[in-house]
Amino acid sequence: MSRRTTAPAGWAEAVVVGGGAAGLSLAHWLTHTGTTSLTVVEAPDGPLRPAERTWCYWDDAPGEFEDAVLASWSRLRVRGTDGREVTTDTAPLRYRMLRSAPFEALVLSRLARYPQTRVLRATARAVRTVAGGAEVRCTTPDGRVRLLRGRYVFDSRPLRRLPPARTTLLQHFRGWFVRTAGACFDPEVADLMDFRVPQPRHGLAFGYVLPLAPDRALVEYTEFSRAPLATAAYETALRHYTGEVLRLGALTVEAAEQGVIPMTDARFPCRIGPAVFRVGAAGGATRPATGYTFAAVQRQSRAIAAALRDGGDLAPRLHGRRALAMDAVLLRALDTGRIDGPGFFTDLFRRVPTARLLRFLDGATTPWEEFGIGLRTPVGPMLRTAAELPFLPRRPVAGVHATAPSEESRR
């Protein structure tokens, strides 16, 4: 049964709080499926508006946002600590890279075609349930207070604190957009994980290279560990990686980005009121063991838009129970040091067909395929970890916020 009814005068059918990847994706799919009236609250320029960032995902065909894709690759490479490389063909999938500014411009241009859709530049202060829906209290850049009412409110703002968890690691990184003096990159191959960097005492570290041209690339240094680094430490690691490992020679850093993605088995409730829902990373879209978010945001947005049109669950499950259980085991095994992170990921890409592995990371594999992938992991340590997880309490994560000020990149 459709939920479509006429909203009271002055009310929107839906209010979307936040104009990042999750908020704009949902706004796009809501208008695409016929939402009659929509308001998007987007932060004005200032400290609440994140810097430009990068999102990546894989797909088997050009998608809805292909016009904003900066580059894509059909070959991925993983390098072990010993320098041995695994280069794989991802067909029929391609690994795609978006930058936030072109994505936002594309979506906003599409939203502008719908007379009953408006984008309000304001700071959302509070969201509360009211009779018949929900209300968003906002402050505009000139200091005026605005009250927006909608039958449903979808809040994509980052959480101030993460929910309790048994395991929480942070995927933290800094990246340089570099231009080199000569041709140093193969534009056909993206380096997903390059473990030829000094490994931390706890967790793991790797380089990440997305070539944009023979002389241009995004080069990142990434760690999975319990705490982020100071910017100076990332800069030192990047100088070592670009100079001593990749041997790029003279280069120019044209831009930089930095962020933190929680990798956690915390539970993220999507429904927080009768008519209020969290979406995006705050609503559990991030895959715990990888940090990838963008593709799940699209699944979430399409499902919500269809549910609003046809009737259904406005808080769709994005990751299956099996996937979340396996992620919880992997995070705990990495955090305790029971498995060697670089060896684990290198062996997975060496021993599992890439398309199947990428489908597994998207939660699209069968139980039999997952059983086969499990046999290619360190079975003993993983079983020991799985056996102890049910007895571990979920504890608050002190001092860890859901995202860094610059939000996430790569995902």
XYZ file of C-alpha atoms in Angstrom:
411
model
C 0.000 0.000 0.000
C 1.348 3.405 -0.956
C 2.103 5.963 1.754
C 1.260 8.770 -0.665
C -1.234 11.192 0.836
C -1.489 14.935 0.581
C 0.800 16.636 3.098
C -0.704 19.446 5.201
C -0.243 22.947 3.837
C 3.327 24.132 4.378
C 4.605 20.604 4.989
C 6.913 18.606 2.730
C 6.360 14.934 2.058
C 10.004 14.405 3.083
C 12.770 16.524 4.613
C 16.364 15.358 4.052
C 18.910 16.743 6.506
C 22.439 16.935 5.102
C 23.664 17.517 1.568
C 26.523 15.014 1.363
C 26.587 11.715 -0.514
C 23.783 10.140 1.531
C 21.463 13.141 1.656
C 21.804 14.073 -2.009
C 21.580 10.454 -3.168
C 18.331 10.018 -1.245
C 16.980 13.304 -2.586
C 17.801 12.172 -6.126
C 16.039 8.830 -5.770
C 13.039 10.358 -4.005
C 12.418 12.805 -6.851
C 13.199 10.046 -9.369
C 10.363 7.922 -7.975
C 7.834 10.740 -7.734
C 8.007 12.258 -4.253
C 5.617 15.181 -4.517
C 7.379 17.658 -2.236
C 10.889 17.559 -0.807
C 13.169 19.858 1.176
C 16.932 19.284 1.462
C 18.737 21.085 4.281
C 22.338 21.661 3.236
C 24.959 23.180 5.533
C 26.102 26.686 4.476
C 29.732 27.438 3.749
C 31.763 27.255 6.933
C 33.144 24.730 9.441
C 30.159 22.365 9.182
C 30.636 21.968 5.434
C 33.239 19.289 4.721
C 36.128 19.722 2.325
C 35.966 18.073 -1.068
C 36.383 14.307 -0.797
C 36.547 11.150 -2.861
C 34.164 8.187 -3.039
C 34.808 4.870 -4.766
C 32.653 1.862 -5.588
C 32.417 -0.914 -8.149
C 29.610 -1.612 -10.582
C 28.991 -3.719 -13.669
C 27.627 -0.868 -15.820
C 27.573 2.926 -15.950
C 25.162 4.070 -13.261
C 22.978 7.027 -12.401
C 25.953 9.265 -11.569
C 28.293 8.269 -14.386
C 28.537 11.899 -15.543
C 30.366 12.684 -12.290
C 32.788 9.720 -12.447
C 36.346 11.047 -12.670
C 38.053 7.751 -13.547
C 37.501 3.995 -13.509
C 39.617 0.840 -13.687
C 39.039 -2.781 -14.670
C 42.284 -4.041 -13.100
C 43.204 -3.948 -9.414
C 46.557 -4.691 -7.823
C 47.520 -5.763 -4.294
C 51.177 -5.881 -3.228
C 52.364 -7.904 -0.242
C 54.973 -6.800 2.283
C 57.517 -8.841 0.294
C 56.752 -6.864 -2.872
C 54.995 -9.719 -4.654
C 51.982 -8.419 -6.539
C 48.576 -9.803 -7.383
C 46.988 -8.067 -10.378
C 43.454 -9.097 -11.191
C 40.837 -8.329 -13.809
C 37.572 -7.209 -12.201
C 35.344 -7.913 -15.245
C 32.413 -7.550 -15.459
C 32.897 -4.964 -12.694
C 34.756 -1.665 -12.851
C 36.157 0.283 -9.908
C 34.833 3.852 -10.142
C 35.967 7.101 -8.534
C 33.778 10.131 -7.812
C 34.766 13.523 -6.434
C 32.196 15.192 -4.206
C 32.046 18.576 -5.978
C 31.026 17.238 -9.443
C 28.634 14.773 -7.774
C 26.927 17.525 -5.775
C 26.715 19.803 -8.832
C 25.152 16.986 -10.892
C 22.519 16.107 -8.294
C 21.644 19.718 -7.491
C 21.161 20.445 -11.204
C 18.728 17.529 -11.391
C 16.839 18.584 -8.265
C 16.411 22.066 -9.745
C 14.130 20.560 -12.417
C 11.452 19.768 -9.829
C 9.416 22.836 -8.765
C 8.314 21.243 -5.475
C 11.863 20.351 -4.445
C 13.863 23.009 -2.646
C 17.394 23.127 -1.238
C 17.775 25.288 1.855
C 21.219 26.441 2.990
C 20.920 26.306 6.763
C 22.311 24.633 9.876
C 20.007 21.934 11.257
C 19.906 22.321 15.039
C 17.350 19.748 16.173
C 14.950 17.152 14.818
C 11.855 16.198 16.822
C 8.675 14.229 16.379
C 5.430 16.196 16.092
C 1.846 15.161 15.415
C 1.616 13.883 11.865
C 5.361 13.774 11.181
C 8.544 15.497 12.307
C 10.036 18.967 12.575
C 13.552 20.248 11.821
C 14.718 23.405 13.574
C 17.267 25.277 11.421
C 19.269 28.488 11.511
C 19.938 30.295 8.237
C 23.271 32.070 7.575
C 21.672 35.414 8.503
C 20.639 34.075 11.926
C 16.941 33.476 11.277
C 15.285 30.382 12.777
C 13.338 28.193 10.348
C 11.002 25.341 11.273
C 10.595 22.731 8.559
C 7.892 20.093 8.859
C 7.588 16.887 6.901
C 5.708 13.629 7.016
C 9.128 11.974 7.200
C 12.582 13.286 8.074
C 15.750 11.516 6.913
C 18.829 12.649 8.831
C 22.244 12.016 7.247
C 24.340 14.043 9.700
C 27.293 12.229 11.281
C 26.726 10.844 14.755
C 28.463 12.676 17.572
C 29.407 9.371 19.213
C 29.533 5.821 17.977
C 27.156 3.262 19.500
C 28.619 0.652 21.906
C 30.638 -2.073 20.196
C 32.731 -5.149 20.897
C 35.391 -4.032 18.426
C 36.133 -0.640 16.906
C 39.066 0.028 14.605
C 39.594 3.224 12.663
C 40.460 3.386 8.994
C 42.365 6.666 8.906
C 44.334 8.152 6.054
C 45.742 11.137 4.227
C 46.001 11.393 0.465
C 47.844 13.581 -2.013
C 46.724 14.397 -5.539
C 50.130 14.438 -7.194
C 51.550 15.408 -10.562
C 54.914 13.894 -11.468
C 57.621 15.140 -13.817
C 57.422 11.994 -15.947
C 55.044 9.115 -16.695
C 54.988 7.112 -13.434
C 51.531 5.509 -13.382
C 49.613 2.916 -15.386
C 46.149 4.470 -15.880
C 44.668 0.993 -16.390
C 45.575 -0.377 -12.932
C 44.521 0.857 -9.481
C 46.600 -0.193 -6.460
C 44.009 -1.166 -3.868
C 46.438 -2.187 -1.125
C 50.215 -1.825 -1.214
C 51.687 -3.229 1.995
C 55.288 -2.183 1.192
C 55.176 0.422 3.951
C 56.358 0.116 7.558
C 53.703 -1.772 9.518
C 52.485 -0.336 12.852
C 52.785 -2.363 16.067
C 49.008 -2.671 16.165
C 46.818 -3.030 13.067
C 48.080 -2.628 9.515
C 49.107 0.028 6.998
C 49.111 0.260 3.210
C 49.439 2.606 0.273
C 46.601 3.233 -2.177
C 47.079 4.602 -5.689
C 44.354 5.689 -8.123
C 45.994 6.790 -11.411
C 44.240 9.593 -13.282
C 46.840 9.919 -16.052
C 50.405 8.679 -16.629
C 51.642 11.660 -14.584
C 48.732 12.191 -12.163
C 47.247 10.124 -9.333
C 45.646 10.122 -5.931
C 48.193 8.534 -3.573
C 47.106 7.727 -0.011
C 48.648 6.331 3.139
C 46.097 4.350 5.195
C 46.117 2.599 8.561
C 43.650 0.296 10.295
C 44.304 0.884 13.994
C 42.722 2.229 17.181
C 43.709 5.892 16.895
C 44.436 8.359 14.069
C 47.786 10.047 13.526
C 48.778 13.684 13.584
C 48.848 15.291 10.137
C 52.653 15.556 10.287
C 52.919 11.762 10.701
C 50.765 11.162 7.605
C 52.920 13.607 5.667
C 56.079 11.756 6.712
C 54.517 8.435 5.680
C 53.452 9.847 2.300
C 56.896 11.270 1.609
C 58.385 7.855 2.347
C 55.830 6.020 0.216
C 56.043 8.308 -2.815
C 59.810 8.751 -2.591
C 61.255 5.473 -1.289
C 58.604 2.892 -2.289
C 57.028 4.227 -5.485
C 60.161 6.229 -6.442
C 58.121 8.893 -8.179
C 60.910 11.442 -8.231
C 60.045 15.124 -8.437
C 56.337 15.717 -7.871
C 53.858 18.460 -7.101
C 51.104 17.993 -4.510
C 48.081 19.704 -6.067
C 45.576 18.911 -3.277
C 45.260 16.799 -0.137
C 42.479 15.091 1.772
C 42.305 13.371 5.126
C 39.704 11.432 7.066
C 38.648 8.692 9.452
C 36.163 5.871 8.854
C 35.064 3.778 11.846
C 35.226 0.027 11.284
C 32.987 -1.310 14.014
C 30.511 -4.039 14.892
C 28.292 -1.448 16.609
C 24.592 -1.505 15.796
C 23.292 1.610 14.063
C 19.534 2.078 14.533
C 17.925 3.536 11.423
C 14.543 4.473 12.903
C 14.892 6.981 15.744
C 11.266 8.137 15.874
C 7.890 7.344 14.311
C 8.742 9.559 11.339
C 12.505 10.134 11.758
C 15.178 7.947 10.157
C 18.966 8.022 9.940
C 20.569 7.406 6.549
C 24.099 7.024 5.244
C 26.941 6.126 7.600
C 24.820 7.231 10.576
C 22.202 4.693 9.473
C 24.609 1.782 9.135
C 25.511 2.083 5.444
C 29.267 1.633 5.997
C 30.460 -1.961 5.569
C 32.252 -2.656 8.876
C 35.235 -4.625 7.577
C 36.062 -2.393 4.593
C 34.737 1.117 5.187
C 33.001 1.223 1.788
C 29.794 3.254 1.968
C 28.788 4.814 -1.370
C 27.285 1.709 -3.016
C 25.282 0.836 0.112
C 23.987 4.415 0.238
C 22.556 3.928 -3.259
C 20.837 0.674 -2.240
C 19.468 2.367 0.867
C 18.232 5.403 -1.082
C 16.516 3.326 -3.770
C 14.839 1.134 -1.142
C 13.552 4.117 0.872
C 12.245 5.855 -2.254
C 10.431 2.695 -3.359
C 9.005 2.158 0.144
C 7.706 5.730 0.280
C 6.036 5.258 -3.088
C 4.680 1.722 -2.703
C 4.612 1.092 1.039
C 7.298 -0.892 2.816
C 10.127 -0.588 5.278
C 11.658 2.901 5.458
C 14.592 1.460 7.428
C 15.883 -1.222 5.021
C 18.535 -3.711 6.108
C 21.682 -2.903 4.105
C 24.031 -5.674 5.189
C 22.839 -9.214 5.846
C 23.272 -10.911 9.203
C 25.869 -13.320 7.808
C 27.924 -10.460 6.374
C 27.842 -8.515 9.632
C 28.753 -11.610 11.632
C 31.745 -12.333 9.378
C 32.834 -8.697 9.571
C 32.663 -8.812 13.373
C 34.916 -11.878 13.407
C 37.431 -10.276 11.042
C 37.569 -7.008 12.998
C 38.144 -8.857 16.262
C 40.801 -11.102 14.713
C 42.637 -8.059 13.338
C 42.335 -6.124 16.590
C 43.672 -8.990 18.709
C 46.528 -9.694 16.286
C 45.412 -13.303 15.763
C 45.743 -12.844 12.021
C 48.363 -10.971 10.042
C 46.475 -8.209 8.222
C 48.735 -7.768 5.186
C 48.992 -11.515 4.658
C 45.249 -11.991 5.136
C 44.191 -9.466 2.487
C 46.952 -10.394 0.037
C 46.010 -14.085 0.244
C 42.330 -13.307 -0.290
C 43.051 -11.519 -3.567
C 45.490 -14.227 -4.577
C 43.184 -17.168 -3.853
C 39.637 -15.871 -4.519
C 38.388 -14.749 -7.977
C 38.198 -10.964 -7.860
C 34.610 -10.562 -9.091
C 33.461 -13.042 -6.437
C 35.465 -11.269 -3.734
C 34.014 -7.884 -4.685
C 30.502 -9.359 -4.664
C 31.278 -10.759 -1.203
C 32.315 -7.297 -0.028
C 28.955 -6.023 -1.323
C 27.077 -8.795 0.493
C 25.926 -10.364 -2.779
C 27.398 -13.870 -2.424
C 25.615 -17.117 -1.579
C 26.253 -19.050 1.664
C 28.174 -21.665 -0.342
C 30.423 -19.008 -1.909
C 31.018 -17.493 1.529
C 31.934 -20.913 2.915
C 34.501 -21.276 0.129
C 35.952 -17.845 0.874
C 36.105 -18.725 4.581
C 38.214 -21.797 3.814
C 40.799 -19.488 2.254
C 41.291 -17.575 5.517
C 43.241 -18.659 8.645
C 40.540 -21.077 9.830
C 41.834 -21.723 13.370
C 42.183 -18.097 14.503
C 38.896 -17.153 12.850
C 36.995 -20.001 14.563
C 38.519 -19.121 17.925
C 37.436 -15.520 17.449
C 33.926 -16.516 16.364
C 33.572 -18.681 19.481
C 34.395 -15.826 21.873
C 32.367 -13.050 20.264
C 28.975 -13.969 21.809
C 30.486 -13.559 25.288
C 32.045 -10.135 24.720
C 30.104 -7.094 25.990
C 29.409 -4.093 23.824
C 31.095 -1.069 25.393
C 30.959 2.669 24.671
C 33.805 3.874 22.470
C 35.397 6.762 24.347
C 36.537 9.763 22.333
C 35.691 8.338 18.898
C 33.320 10.249 16.663
C 31.479 8.762 13.743
C 33.468 10.727 11.153
C 36.380 13.108 11.077
C 35.725 16.767 10.150
C 36.858 16.094 6.580
C 34.527 13.065 6.313
C 35.508 9.933 4.525
C 37.421 9.450 1.340
C 37.802 6.357 -0.838
C 34.344 5.108 0.067
